[in-house]
PDB file of C-alpha atoms in Angstrom:
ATOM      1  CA  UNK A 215     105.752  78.572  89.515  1.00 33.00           C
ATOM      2  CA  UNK A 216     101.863  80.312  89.353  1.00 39.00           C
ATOM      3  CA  UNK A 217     100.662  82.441  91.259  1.00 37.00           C
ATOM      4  CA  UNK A 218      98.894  80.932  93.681  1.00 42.00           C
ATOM      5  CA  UNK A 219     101.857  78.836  94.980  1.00 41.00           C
ATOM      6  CA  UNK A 220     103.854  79.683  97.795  1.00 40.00           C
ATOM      7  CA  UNK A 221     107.202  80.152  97.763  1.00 38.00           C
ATOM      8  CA  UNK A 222     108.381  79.880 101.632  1.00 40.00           C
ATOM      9  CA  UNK A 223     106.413  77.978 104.340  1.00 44.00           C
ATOM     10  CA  UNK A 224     104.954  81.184 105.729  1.00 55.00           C
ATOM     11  CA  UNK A 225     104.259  82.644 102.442  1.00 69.00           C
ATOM     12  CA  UNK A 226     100.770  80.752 102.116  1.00 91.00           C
ATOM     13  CA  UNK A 227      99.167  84.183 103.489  1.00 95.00           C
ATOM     14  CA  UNK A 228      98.853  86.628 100.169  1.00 94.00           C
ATOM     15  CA  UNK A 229     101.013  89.961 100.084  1.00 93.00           C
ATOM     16  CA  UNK A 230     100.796  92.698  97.858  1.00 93.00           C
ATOM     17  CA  UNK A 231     102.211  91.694  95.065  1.00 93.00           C
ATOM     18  CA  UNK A 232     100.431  88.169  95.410  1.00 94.00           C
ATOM     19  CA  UNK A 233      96.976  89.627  95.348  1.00 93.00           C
ATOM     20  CA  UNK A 234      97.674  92.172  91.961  1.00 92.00           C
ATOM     21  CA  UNK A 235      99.028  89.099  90.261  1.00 94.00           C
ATOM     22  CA  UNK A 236      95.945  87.057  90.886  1.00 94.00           C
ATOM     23  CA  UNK A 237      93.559  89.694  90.316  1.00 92.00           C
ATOM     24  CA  UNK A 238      95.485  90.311  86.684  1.00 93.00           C
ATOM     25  CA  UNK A 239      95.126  86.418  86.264  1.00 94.00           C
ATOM     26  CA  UNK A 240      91.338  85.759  87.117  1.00 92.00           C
ATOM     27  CA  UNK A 241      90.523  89.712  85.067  1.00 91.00           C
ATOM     28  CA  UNK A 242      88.954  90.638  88.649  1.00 87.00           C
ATOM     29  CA  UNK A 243      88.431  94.422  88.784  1.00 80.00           C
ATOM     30  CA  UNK A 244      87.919  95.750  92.136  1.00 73.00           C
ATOM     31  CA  UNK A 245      84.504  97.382  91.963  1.00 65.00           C
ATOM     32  CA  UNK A 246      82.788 100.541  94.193  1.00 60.00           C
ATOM     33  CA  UNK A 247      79.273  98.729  93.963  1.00 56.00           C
ATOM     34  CA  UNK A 248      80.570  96.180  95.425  1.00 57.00           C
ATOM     35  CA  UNK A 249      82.837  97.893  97.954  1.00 59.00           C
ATOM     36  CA  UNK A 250      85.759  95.691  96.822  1.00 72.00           C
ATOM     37  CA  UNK A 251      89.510  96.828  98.681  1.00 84.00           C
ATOM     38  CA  UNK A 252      91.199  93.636  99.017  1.00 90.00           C
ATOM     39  CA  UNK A 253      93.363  93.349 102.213  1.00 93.00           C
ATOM     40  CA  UNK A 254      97.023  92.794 101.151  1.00 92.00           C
ATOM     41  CA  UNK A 255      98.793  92.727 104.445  1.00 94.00           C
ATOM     42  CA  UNK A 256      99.647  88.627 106.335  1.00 93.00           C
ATOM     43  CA  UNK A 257     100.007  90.713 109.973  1.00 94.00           C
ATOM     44  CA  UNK A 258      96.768  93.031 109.252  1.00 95.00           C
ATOM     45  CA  UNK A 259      94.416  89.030 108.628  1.00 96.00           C
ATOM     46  CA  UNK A 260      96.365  87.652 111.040  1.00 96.00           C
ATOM     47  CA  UNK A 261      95.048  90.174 113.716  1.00 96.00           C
ATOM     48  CA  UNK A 262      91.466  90.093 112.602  1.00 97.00           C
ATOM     49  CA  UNK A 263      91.922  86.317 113.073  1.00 97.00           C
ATOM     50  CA  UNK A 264      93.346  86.836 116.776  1.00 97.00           C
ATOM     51  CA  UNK A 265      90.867  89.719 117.413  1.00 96.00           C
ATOM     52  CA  UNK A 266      87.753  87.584 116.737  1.00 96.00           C
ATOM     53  CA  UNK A 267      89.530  84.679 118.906  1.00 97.00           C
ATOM     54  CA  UNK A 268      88.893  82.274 116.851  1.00 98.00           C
ATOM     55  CA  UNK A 269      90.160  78.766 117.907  1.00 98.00           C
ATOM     56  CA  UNK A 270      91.166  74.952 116.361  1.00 98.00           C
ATOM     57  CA  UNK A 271      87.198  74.158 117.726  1.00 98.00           C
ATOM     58  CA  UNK A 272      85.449  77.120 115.796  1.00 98.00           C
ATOM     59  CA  UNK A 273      83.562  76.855 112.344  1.00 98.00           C
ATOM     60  CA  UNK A 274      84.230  80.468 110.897  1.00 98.00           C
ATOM     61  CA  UNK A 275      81.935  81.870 108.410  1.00 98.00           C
ATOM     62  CA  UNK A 276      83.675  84.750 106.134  1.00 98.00           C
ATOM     63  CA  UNK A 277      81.169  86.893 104.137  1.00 97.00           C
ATOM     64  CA  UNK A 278      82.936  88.783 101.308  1.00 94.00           C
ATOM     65  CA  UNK A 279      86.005  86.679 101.133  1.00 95.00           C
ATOM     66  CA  UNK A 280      87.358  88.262  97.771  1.00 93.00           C
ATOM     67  CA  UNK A 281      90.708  86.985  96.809  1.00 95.00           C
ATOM     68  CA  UNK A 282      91.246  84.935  99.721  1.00 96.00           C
ATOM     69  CA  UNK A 283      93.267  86.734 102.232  1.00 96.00           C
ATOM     70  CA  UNK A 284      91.737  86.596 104.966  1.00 97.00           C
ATOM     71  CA  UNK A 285      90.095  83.404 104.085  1.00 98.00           C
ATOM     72  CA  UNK A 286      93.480  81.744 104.342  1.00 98.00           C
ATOM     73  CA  UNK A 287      94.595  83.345 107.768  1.00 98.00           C
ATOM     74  CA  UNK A 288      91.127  81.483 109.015  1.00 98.00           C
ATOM     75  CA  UNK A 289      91.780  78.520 107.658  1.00 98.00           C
ATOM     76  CA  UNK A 290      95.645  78.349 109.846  1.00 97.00           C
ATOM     77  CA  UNK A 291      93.623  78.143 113.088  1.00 97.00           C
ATOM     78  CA  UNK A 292      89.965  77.581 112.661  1.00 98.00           C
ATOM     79  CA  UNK A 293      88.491  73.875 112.409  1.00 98.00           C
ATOM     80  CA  UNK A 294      86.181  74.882 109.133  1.00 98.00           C
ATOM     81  CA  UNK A 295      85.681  77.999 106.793  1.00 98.00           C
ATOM     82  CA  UNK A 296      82.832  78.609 105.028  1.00 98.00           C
ATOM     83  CA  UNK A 297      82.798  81.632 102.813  1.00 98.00           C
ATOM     84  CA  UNK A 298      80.072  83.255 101.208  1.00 98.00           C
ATOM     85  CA  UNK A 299      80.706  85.616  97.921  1.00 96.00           C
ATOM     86  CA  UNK A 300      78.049  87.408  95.842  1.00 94.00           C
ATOM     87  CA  UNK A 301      80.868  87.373  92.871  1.00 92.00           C
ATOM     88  CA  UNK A 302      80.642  84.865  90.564  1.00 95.00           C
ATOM     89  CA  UNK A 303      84.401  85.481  89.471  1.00 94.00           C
ATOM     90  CA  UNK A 304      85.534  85.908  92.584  1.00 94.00           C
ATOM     91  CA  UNK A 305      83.400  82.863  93.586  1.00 96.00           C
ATOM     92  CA  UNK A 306      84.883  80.313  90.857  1.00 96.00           C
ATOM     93  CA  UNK A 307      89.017  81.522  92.025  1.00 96.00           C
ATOM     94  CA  UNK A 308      88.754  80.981  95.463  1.00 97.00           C
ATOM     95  CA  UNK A 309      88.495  77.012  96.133  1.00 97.00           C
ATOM     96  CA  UNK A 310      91.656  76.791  93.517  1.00 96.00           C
ATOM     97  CA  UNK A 311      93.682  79.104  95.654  1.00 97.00           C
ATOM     98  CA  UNK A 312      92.909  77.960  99.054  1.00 97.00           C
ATOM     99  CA  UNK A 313      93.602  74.338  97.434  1.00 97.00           C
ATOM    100  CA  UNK A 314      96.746  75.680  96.289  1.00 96.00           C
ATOM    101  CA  UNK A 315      97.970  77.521  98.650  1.00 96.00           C
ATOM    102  CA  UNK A 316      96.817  75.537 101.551  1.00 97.00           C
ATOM    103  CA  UNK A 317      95.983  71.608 100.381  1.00 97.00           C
ATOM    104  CA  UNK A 318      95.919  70.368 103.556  1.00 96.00           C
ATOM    105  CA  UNK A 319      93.021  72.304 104.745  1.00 97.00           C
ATOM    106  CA  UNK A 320      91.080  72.365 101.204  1.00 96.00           C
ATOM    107  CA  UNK A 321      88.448  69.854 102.938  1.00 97.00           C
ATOM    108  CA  UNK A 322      87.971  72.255 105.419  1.00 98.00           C
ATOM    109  CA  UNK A 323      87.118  74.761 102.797  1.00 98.00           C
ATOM    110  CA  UNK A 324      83.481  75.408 101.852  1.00 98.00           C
ATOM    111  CA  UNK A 325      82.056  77.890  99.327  1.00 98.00           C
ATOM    112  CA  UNK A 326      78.677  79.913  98.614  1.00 98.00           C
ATOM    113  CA  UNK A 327      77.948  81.478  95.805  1.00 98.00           C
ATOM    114  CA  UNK A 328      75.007  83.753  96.974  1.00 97.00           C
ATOM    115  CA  UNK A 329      73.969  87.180  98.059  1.00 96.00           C
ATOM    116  CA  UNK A 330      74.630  87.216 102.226  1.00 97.00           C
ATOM    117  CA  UNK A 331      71.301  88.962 102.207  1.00 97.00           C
ATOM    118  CA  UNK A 332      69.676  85.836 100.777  1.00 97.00           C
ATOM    119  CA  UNK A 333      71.281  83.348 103.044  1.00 98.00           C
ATOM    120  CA  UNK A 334      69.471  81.370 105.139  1.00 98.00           C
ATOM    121  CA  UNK A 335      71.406  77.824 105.354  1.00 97.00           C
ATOM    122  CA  UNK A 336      75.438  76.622 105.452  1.00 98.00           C
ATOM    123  CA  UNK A 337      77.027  73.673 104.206  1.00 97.00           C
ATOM    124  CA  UNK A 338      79.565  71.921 106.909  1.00 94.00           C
ATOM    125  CA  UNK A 339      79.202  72.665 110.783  1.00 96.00           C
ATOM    126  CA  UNK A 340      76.955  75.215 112.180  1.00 98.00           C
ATOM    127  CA  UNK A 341      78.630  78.286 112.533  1.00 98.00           C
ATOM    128  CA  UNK A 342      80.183  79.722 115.773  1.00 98.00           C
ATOM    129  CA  UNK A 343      81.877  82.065 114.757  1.00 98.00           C
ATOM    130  CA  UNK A 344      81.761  85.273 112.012  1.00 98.00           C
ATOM    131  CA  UNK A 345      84.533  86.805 110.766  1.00 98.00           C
ATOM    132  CA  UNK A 346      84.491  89.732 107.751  1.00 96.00           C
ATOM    133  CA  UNK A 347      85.897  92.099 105.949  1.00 94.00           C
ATOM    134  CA  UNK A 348      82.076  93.540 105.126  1.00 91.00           C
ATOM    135  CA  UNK A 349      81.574  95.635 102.018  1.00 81.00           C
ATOM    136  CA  UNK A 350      81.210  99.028 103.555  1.00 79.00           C
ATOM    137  CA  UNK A 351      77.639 100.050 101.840  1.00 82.00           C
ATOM    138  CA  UNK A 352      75.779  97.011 103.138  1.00 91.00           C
ATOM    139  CA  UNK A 353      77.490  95.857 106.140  1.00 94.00           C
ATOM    140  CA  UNK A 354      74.826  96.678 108.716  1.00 97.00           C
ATOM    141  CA  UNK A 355      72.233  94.383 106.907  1.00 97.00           C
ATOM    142  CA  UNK A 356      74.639  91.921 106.276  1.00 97.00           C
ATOM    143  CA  UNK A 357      75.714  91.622 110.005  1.00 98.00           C
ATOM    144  CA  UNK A 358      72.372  92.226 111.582  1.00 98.00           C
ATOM    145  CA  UNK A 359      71.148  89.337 108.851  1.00 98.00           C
ATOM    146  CA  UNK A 360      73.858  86.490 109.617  1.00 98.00           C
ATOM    147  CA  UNK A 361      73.031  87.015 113.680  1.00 98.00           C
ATOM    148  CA  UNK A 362      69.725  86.583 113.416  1.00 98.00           C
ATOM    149  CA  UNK A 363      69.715  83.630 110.601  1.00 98.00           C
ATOM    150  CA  UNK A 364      72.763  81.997 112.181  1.00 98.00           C
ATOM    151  CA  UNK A 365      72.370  82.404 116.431  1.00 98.00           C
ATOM    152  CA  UNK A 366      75.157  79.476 116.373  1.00 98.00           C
ATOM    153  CA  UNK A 367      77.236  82.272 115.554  1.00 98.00           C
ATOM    154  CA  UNK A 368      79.157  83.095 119.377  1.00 98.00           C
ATOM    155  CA  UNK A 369      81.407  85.806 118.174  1.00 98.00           C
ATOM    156  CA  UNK A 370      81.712  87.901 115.303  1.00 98.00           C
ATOM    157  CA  UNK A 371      84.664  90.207 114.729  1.00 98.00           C
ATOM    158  CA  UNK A 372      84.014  92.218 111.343  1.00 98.00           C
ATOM    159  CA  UNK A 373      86.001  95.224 110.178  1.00 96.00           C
ATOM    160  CA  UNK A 374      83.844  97.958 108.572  1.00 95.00           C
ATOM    161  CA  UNK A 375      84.041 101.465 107.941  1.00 94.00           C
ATOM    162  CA  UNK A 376      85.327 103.621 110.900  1.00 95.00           C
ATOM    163  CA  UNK A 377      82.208 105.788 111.195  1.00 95.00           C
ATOM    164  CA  UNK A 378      79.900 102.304 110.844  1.00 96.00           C
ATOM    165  CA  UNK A 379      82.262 100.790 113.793  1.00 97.00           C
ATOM    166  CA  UNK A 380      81.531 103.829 116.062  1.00 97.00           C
ATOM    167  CA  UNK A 381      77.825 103.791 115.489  1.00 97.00           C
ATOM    168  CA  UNK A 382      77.605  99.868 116.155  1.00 98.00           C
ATOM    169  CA  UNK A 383      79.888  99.889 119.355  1.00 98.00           C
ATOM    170  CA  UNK A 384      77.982 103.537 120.240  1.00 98.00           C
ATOM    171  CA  UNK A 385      76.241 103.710 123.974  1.00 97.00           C
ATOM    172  CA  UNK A 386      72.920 105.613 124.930  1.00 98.00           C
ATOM    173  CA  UNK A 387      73.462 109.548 125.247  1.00 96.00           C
ATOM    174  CA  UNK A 388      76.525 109.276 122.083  1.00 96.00           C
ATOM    175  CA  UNK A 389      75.751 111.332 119.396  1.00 94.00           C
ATOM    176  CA  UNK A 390      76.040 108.368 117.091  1.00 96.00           C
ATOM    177  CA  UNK A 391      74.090 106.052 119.249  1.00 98.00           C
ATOM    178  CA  UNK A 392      71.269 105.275 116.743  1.00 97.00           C
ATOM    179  CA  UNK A 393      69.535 101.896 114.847  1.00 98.00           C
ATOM    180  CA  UNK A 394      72.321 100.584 114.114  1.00 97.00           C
ATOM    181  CA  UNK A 395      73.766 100.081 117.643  1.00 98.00           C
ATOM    182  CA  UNK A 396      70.199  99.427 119.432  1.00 98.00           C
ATOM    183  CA  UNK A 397      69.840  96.686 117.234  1.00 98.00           C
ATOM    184  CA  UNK A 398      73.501  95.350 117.603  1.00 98.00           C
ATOM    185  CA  UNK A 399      72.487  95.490 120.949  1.00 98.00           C
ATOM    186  CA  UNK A 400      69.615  92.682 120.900  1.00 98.00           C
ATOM    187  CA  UNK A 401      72.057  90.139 119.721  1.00 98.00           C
ATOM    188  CA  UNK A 402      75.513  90.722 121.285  1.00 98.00           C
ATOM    189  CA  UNK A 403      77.840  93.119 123.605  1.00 98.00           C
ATOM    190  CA  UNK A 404      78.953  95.396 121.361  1.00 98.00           C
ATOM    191  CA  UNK A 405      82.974  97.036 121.622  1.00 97.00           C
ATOM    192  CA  UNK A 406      85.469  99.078 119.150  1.00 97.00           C
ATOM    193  CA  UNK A 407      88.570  95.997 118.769  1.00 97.00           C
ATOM    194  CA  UNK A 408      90.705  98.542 116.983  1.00 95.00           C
ATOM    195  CA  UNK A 409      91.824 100.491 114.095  1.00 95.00           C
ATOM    196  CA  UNK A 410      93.040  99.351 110.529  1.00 95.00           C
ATOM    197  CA  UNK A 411      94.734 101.822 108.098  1.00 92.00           C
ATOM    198  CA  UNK A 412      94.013 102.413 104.778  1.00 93.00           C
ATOM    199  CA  UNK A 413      97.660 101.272 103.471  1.00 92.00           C
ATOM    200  CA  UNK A 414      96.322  97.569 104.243  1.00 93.00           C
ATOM    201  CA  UNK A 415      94.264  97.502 101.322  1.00 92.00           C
ATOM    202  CA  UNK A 416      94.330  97.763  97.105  1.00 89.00           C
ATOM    203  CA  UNK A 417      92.927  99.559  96.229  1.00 86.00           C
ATOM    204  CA  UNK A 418      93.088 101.719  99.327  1.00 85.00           C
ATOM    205  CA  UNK A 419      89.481 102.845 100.371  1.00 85.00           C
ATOM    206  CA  UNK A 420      88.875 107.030 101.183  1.00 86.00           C
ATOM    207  CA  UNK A 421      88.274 106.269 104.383  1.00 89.00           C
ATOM    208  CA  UNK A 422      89.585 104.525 107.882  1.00 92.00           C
ATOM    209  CA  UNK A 423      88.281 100.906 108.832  1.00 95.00           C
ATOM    210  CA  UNK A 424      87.402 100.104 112.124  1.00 96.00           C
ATOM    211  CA  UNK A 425      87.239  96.573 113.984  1.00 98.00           C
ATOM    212  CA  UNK A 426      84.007  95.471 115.973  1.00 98.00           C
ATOM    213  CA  UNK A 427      83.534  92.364 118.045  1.00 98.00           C
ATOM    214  CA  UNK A 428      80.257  91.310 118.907  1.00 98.00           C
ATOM    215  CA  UNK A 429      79.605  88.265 121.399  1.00 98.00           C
ATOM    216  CA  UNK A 430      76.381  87.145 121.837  1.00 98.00           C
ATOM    217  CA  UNK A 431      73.875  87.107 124.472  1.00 97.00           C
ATOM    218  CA  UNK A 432      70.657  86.238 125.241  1.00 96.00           C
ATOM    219  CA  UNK A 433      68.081  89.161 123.942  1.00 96.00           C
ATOM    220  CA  UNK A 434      66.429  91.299 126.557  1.00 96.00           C
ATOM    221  CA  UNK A 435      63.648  89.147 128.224  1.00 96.00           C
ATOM    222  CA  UNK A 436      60.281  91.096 127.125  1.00 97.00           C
ATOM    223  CA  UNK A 437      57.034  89.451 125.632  1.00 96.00           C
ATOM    224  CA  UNK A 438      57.188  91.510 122.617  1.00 97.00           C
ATOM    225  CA  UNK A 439      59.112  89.906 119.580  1.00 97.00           C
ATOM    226  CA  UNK A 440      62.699  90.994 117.788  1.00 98.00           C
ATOM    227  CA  UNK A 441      59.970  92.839 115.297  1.00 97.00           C
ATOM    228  CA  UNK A 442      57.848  94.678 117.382  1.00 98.00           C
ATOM    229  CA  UNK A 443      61.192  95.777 119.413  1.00 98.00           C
ATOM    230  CA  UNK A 444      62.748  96.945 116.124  1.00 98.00           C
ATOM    231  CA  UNK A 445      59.840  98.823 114.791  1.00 98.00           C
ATOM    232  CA  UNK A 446      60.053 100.912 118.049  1.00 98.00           C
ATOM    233  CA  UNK A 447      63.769 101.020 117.611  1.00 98.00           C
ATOM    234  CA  UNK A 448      62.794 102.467 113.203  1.00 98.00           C
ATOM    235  CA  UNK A 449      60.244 104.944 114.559  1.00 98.00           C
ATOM    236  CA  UNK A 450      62.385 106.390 117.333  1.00 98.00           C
ATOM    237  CA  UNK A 451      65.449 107.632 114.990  1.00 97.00           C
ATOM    238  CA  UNK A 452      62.814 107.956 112.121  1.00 96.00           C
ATOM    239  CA  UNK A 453      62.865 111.235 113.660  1.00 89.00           C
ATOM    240  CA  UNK A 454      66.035 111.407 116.080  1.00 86.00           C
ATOM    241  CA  UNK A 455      65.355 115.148 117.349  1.00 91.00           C
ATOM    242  CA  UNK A 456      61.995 114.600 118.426  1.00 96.00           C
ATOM    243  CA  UNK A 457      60.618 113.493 121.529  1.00 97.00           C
ATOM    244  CA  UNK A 458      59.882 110.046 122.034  1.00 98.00           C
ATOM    245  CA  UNK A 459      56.029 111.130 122.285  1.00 98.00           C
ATOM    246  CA  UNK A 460      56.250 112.972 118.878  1.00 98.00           C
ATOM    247  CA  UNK A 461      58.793 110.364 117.270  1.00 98.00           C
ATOM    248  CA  UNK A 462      56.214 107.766 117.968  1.00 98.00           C
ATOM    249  CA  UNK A 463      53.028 109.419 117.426  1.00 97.00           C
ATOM    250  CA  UNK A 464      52.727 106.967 114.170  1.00 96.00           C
ATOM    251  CA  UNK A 465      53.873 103.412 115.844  1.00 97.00           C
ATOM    252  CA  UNK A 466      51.603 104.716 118.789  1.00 97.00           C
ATOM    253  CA  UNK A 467      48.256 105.899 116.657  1.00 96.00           C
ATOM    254  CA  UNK A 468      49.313 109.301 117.961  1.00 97.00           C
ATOM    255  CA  UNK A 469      50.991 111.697 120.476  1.00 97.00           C
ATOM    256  CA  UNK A 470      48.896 111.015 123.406  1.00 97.00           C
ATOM    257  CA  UNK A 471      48.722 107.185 122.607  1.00 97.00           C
ATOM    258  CA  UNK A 472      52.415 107.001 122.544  1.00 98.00           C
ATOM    259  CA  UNK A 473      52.654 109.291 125.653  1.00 98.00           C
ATOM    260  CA  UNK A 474      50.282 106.549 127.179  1.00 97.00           C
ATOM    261  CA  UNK A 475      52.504 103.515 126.450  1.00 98.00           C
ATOM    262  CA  UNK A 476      56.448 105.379 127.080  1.00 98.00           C
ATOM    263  CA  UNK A 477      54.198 106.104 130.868  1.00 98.00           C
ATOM    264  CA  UNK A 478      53.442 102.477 131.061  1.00 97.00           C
ATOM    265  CA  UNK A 479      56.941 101.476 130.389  1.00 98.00           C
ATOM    266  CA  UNK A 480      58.430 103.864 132.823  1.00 98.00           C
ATOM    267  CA  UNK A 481      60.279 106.212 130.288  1.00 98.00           C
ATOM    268  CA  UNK A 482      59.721 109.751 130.138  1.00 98.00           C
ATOM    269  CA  UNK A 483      58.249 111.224 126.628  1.00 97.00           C
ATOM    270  CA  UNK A 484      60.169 113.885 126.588  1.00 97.00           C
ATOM    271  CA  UNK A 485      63.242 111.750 125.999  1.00 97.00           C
ATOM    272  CA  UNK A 486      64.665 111.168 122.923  1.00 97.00           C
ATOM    273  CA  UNK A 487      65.805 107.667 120.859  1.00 97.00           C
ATOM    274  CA  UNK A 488      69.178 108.448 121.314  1.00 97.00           C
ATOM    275  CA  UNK A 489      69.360 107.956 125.368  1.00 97.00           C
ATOM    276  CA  UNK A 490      67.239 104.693 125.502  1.00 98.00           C
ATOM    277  CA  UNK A 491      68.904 101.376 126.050  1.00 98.00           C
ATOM    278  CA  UNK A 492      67.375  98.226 124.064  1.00 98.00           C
ATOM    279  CA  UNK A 493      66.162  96.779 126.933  1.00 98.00           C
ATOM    280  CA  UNK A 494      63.679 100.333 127.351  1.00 98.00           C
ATOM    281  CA  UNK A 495      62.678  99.679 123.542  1.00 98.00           C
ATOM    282  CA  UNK A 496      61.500  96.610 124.364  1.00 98.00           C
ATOM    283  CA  UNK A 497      59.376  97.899 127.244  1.00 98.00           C
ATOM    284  CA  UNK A 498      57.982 100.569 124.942  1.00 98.00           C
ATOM    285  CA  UNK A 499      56.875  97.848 122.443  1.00 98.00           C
ATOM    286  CA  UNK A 500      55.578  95.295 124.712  1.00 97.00           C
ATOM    287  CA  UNK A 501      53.042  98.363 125.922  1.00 96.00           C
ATOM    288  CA  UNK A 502      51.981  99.306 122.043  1.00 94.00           C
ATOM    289  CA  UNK A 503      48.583 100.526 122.689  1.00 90.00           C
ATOM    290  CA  UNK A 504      45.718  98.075 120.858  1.00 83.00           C
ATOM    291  CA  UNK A 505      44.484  99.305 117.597  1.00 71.00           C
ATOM    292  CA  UNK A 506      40.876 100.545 117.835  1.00 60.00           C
TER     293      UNK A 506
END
């Protein structure tokens, strides 16, 4: 029997040993650069699956599927999966092993070979929902990317790493309250969904993984656009221990010009970044004072 045929009814979902044998088949070296740890545990997808509540109506989109594991724990409940893969080895196994392992749901199946980054179209249904195991060094960019491209998207559950997970899900006033979470923010309420060991994975990452779940919402209602918001949000924690008048002094044209517009918008300037919610950004940049 190969590898990529399952042995009991339940045994569709890849283990340990299932995922070593099909990396040794395909030559697929997990890579750093690519922040490659493969998740070789059915309960641990299963969960991530259940966390994101995805349902028989959703079409899931998967960024960094790898071997397939969670990929085929989607594809058991969700009505479409489309995954997108920057690896072109990684890229060529996967069809054959959901096909295998899962035939009935191979039409259901969708691939990309691309760069998330570079995304900006999907083949099948429009997305509603996105769920990820997101390479660790780019997974801000990747997530704030797909929300933006995709606003189909609903809910997104994505495990990252732990610190990442606390700075997205971070509130005003937390020390770790910075870009990332203000800009988390504009899209979707923002939460922790739990912790995932490092056992779960080959080869196991140094550090912890955390689960966030994002569901959208409208943006705050403002007259200034997701740009002009965000390049308040960049200048602010440019400089996180200034003052808002000194951290802005550059956005503004200078200190008293961005005193002038954080008195307009009803925030004081001695505040910093880190205790400003995104709808107060948005203020800030909807009273940018006009370039002389």
């Amino acid at each position: 029997m190969s590898s990529t045929e399952p042995t009991t009814p339940d045994s569709h979902l890849l283990g340990a040993a299932d995922i070593r044998e099909l990396a040794a088949a395909f030559g697929v070296k997990p890579t750093k650069q690519r922040g490659q740890n493969f998740v070789i545990d059915g309960n641990t997808v299963r969960r991530i699956v259940r966390a994101g509540g995805v349902t028989a109506e959703d079409a899931v989109v998967e960024v960094g599927p790898g071997l397939g594991s969670l990929t085929l724990a989607l594809l058991e409940v969700a009505r479409h999966v489309t995954a997108v893969e920057i690896d072109p080895l990684l890229a060529r196994h996967l069809p054959t092993t959901v096909a295998s392992r899962m035939p009935e749901k191979a039409d259901a199946f969708d691939l990309v070979l691309s760069d998330a980054m570079e995304v900006t179209e999907l083949p099948g249904p429009a997305p509603t929902a996105l769920v990820a195991n997101l390479p660790y060094n780019v997974a801000v960019p990747v997530l704030l990317h797909m929300l933006e491209t995709f606003p189909s998207i609903e809910r997104t559950l994505v495990m990252v790493q732990s610190e990442v997970a606390d700075r997205l899900a971070a509130k005003p006033g937390n020390k770790v309250y910075g870009v990332p979470s203000v800009k988390a923010n504009w899209y979707a309420e923002v939460k922790r969904a739990g912790a995932i060991g490092r056992n779960v994975f080959w080869p196991a990452p140094n550090v912890d993984s955390g689960l966030v779940s994002l569901i959208r919402r409208d943006p705050p209602k403002t007259a200034a656009s997701r740009r002009e918001v965000f390049a308040v949000v960049d200048a602010a924690f440019a400089q996180r221990r200034k003052t808002l008048r000194a951290a802005l002094a550059g956005w503004a044209g200078s200190p008293a010009a961005a005193e002038e517009a954080l008195h307009a918008a009803g925030i004081d300037h001695k505040l910093r970044g880190e205790m400003l919610t995104v709808e107060q950004f948005a203020a800030i940049a909807e009273h940018k004072p006009k370039a002389e």
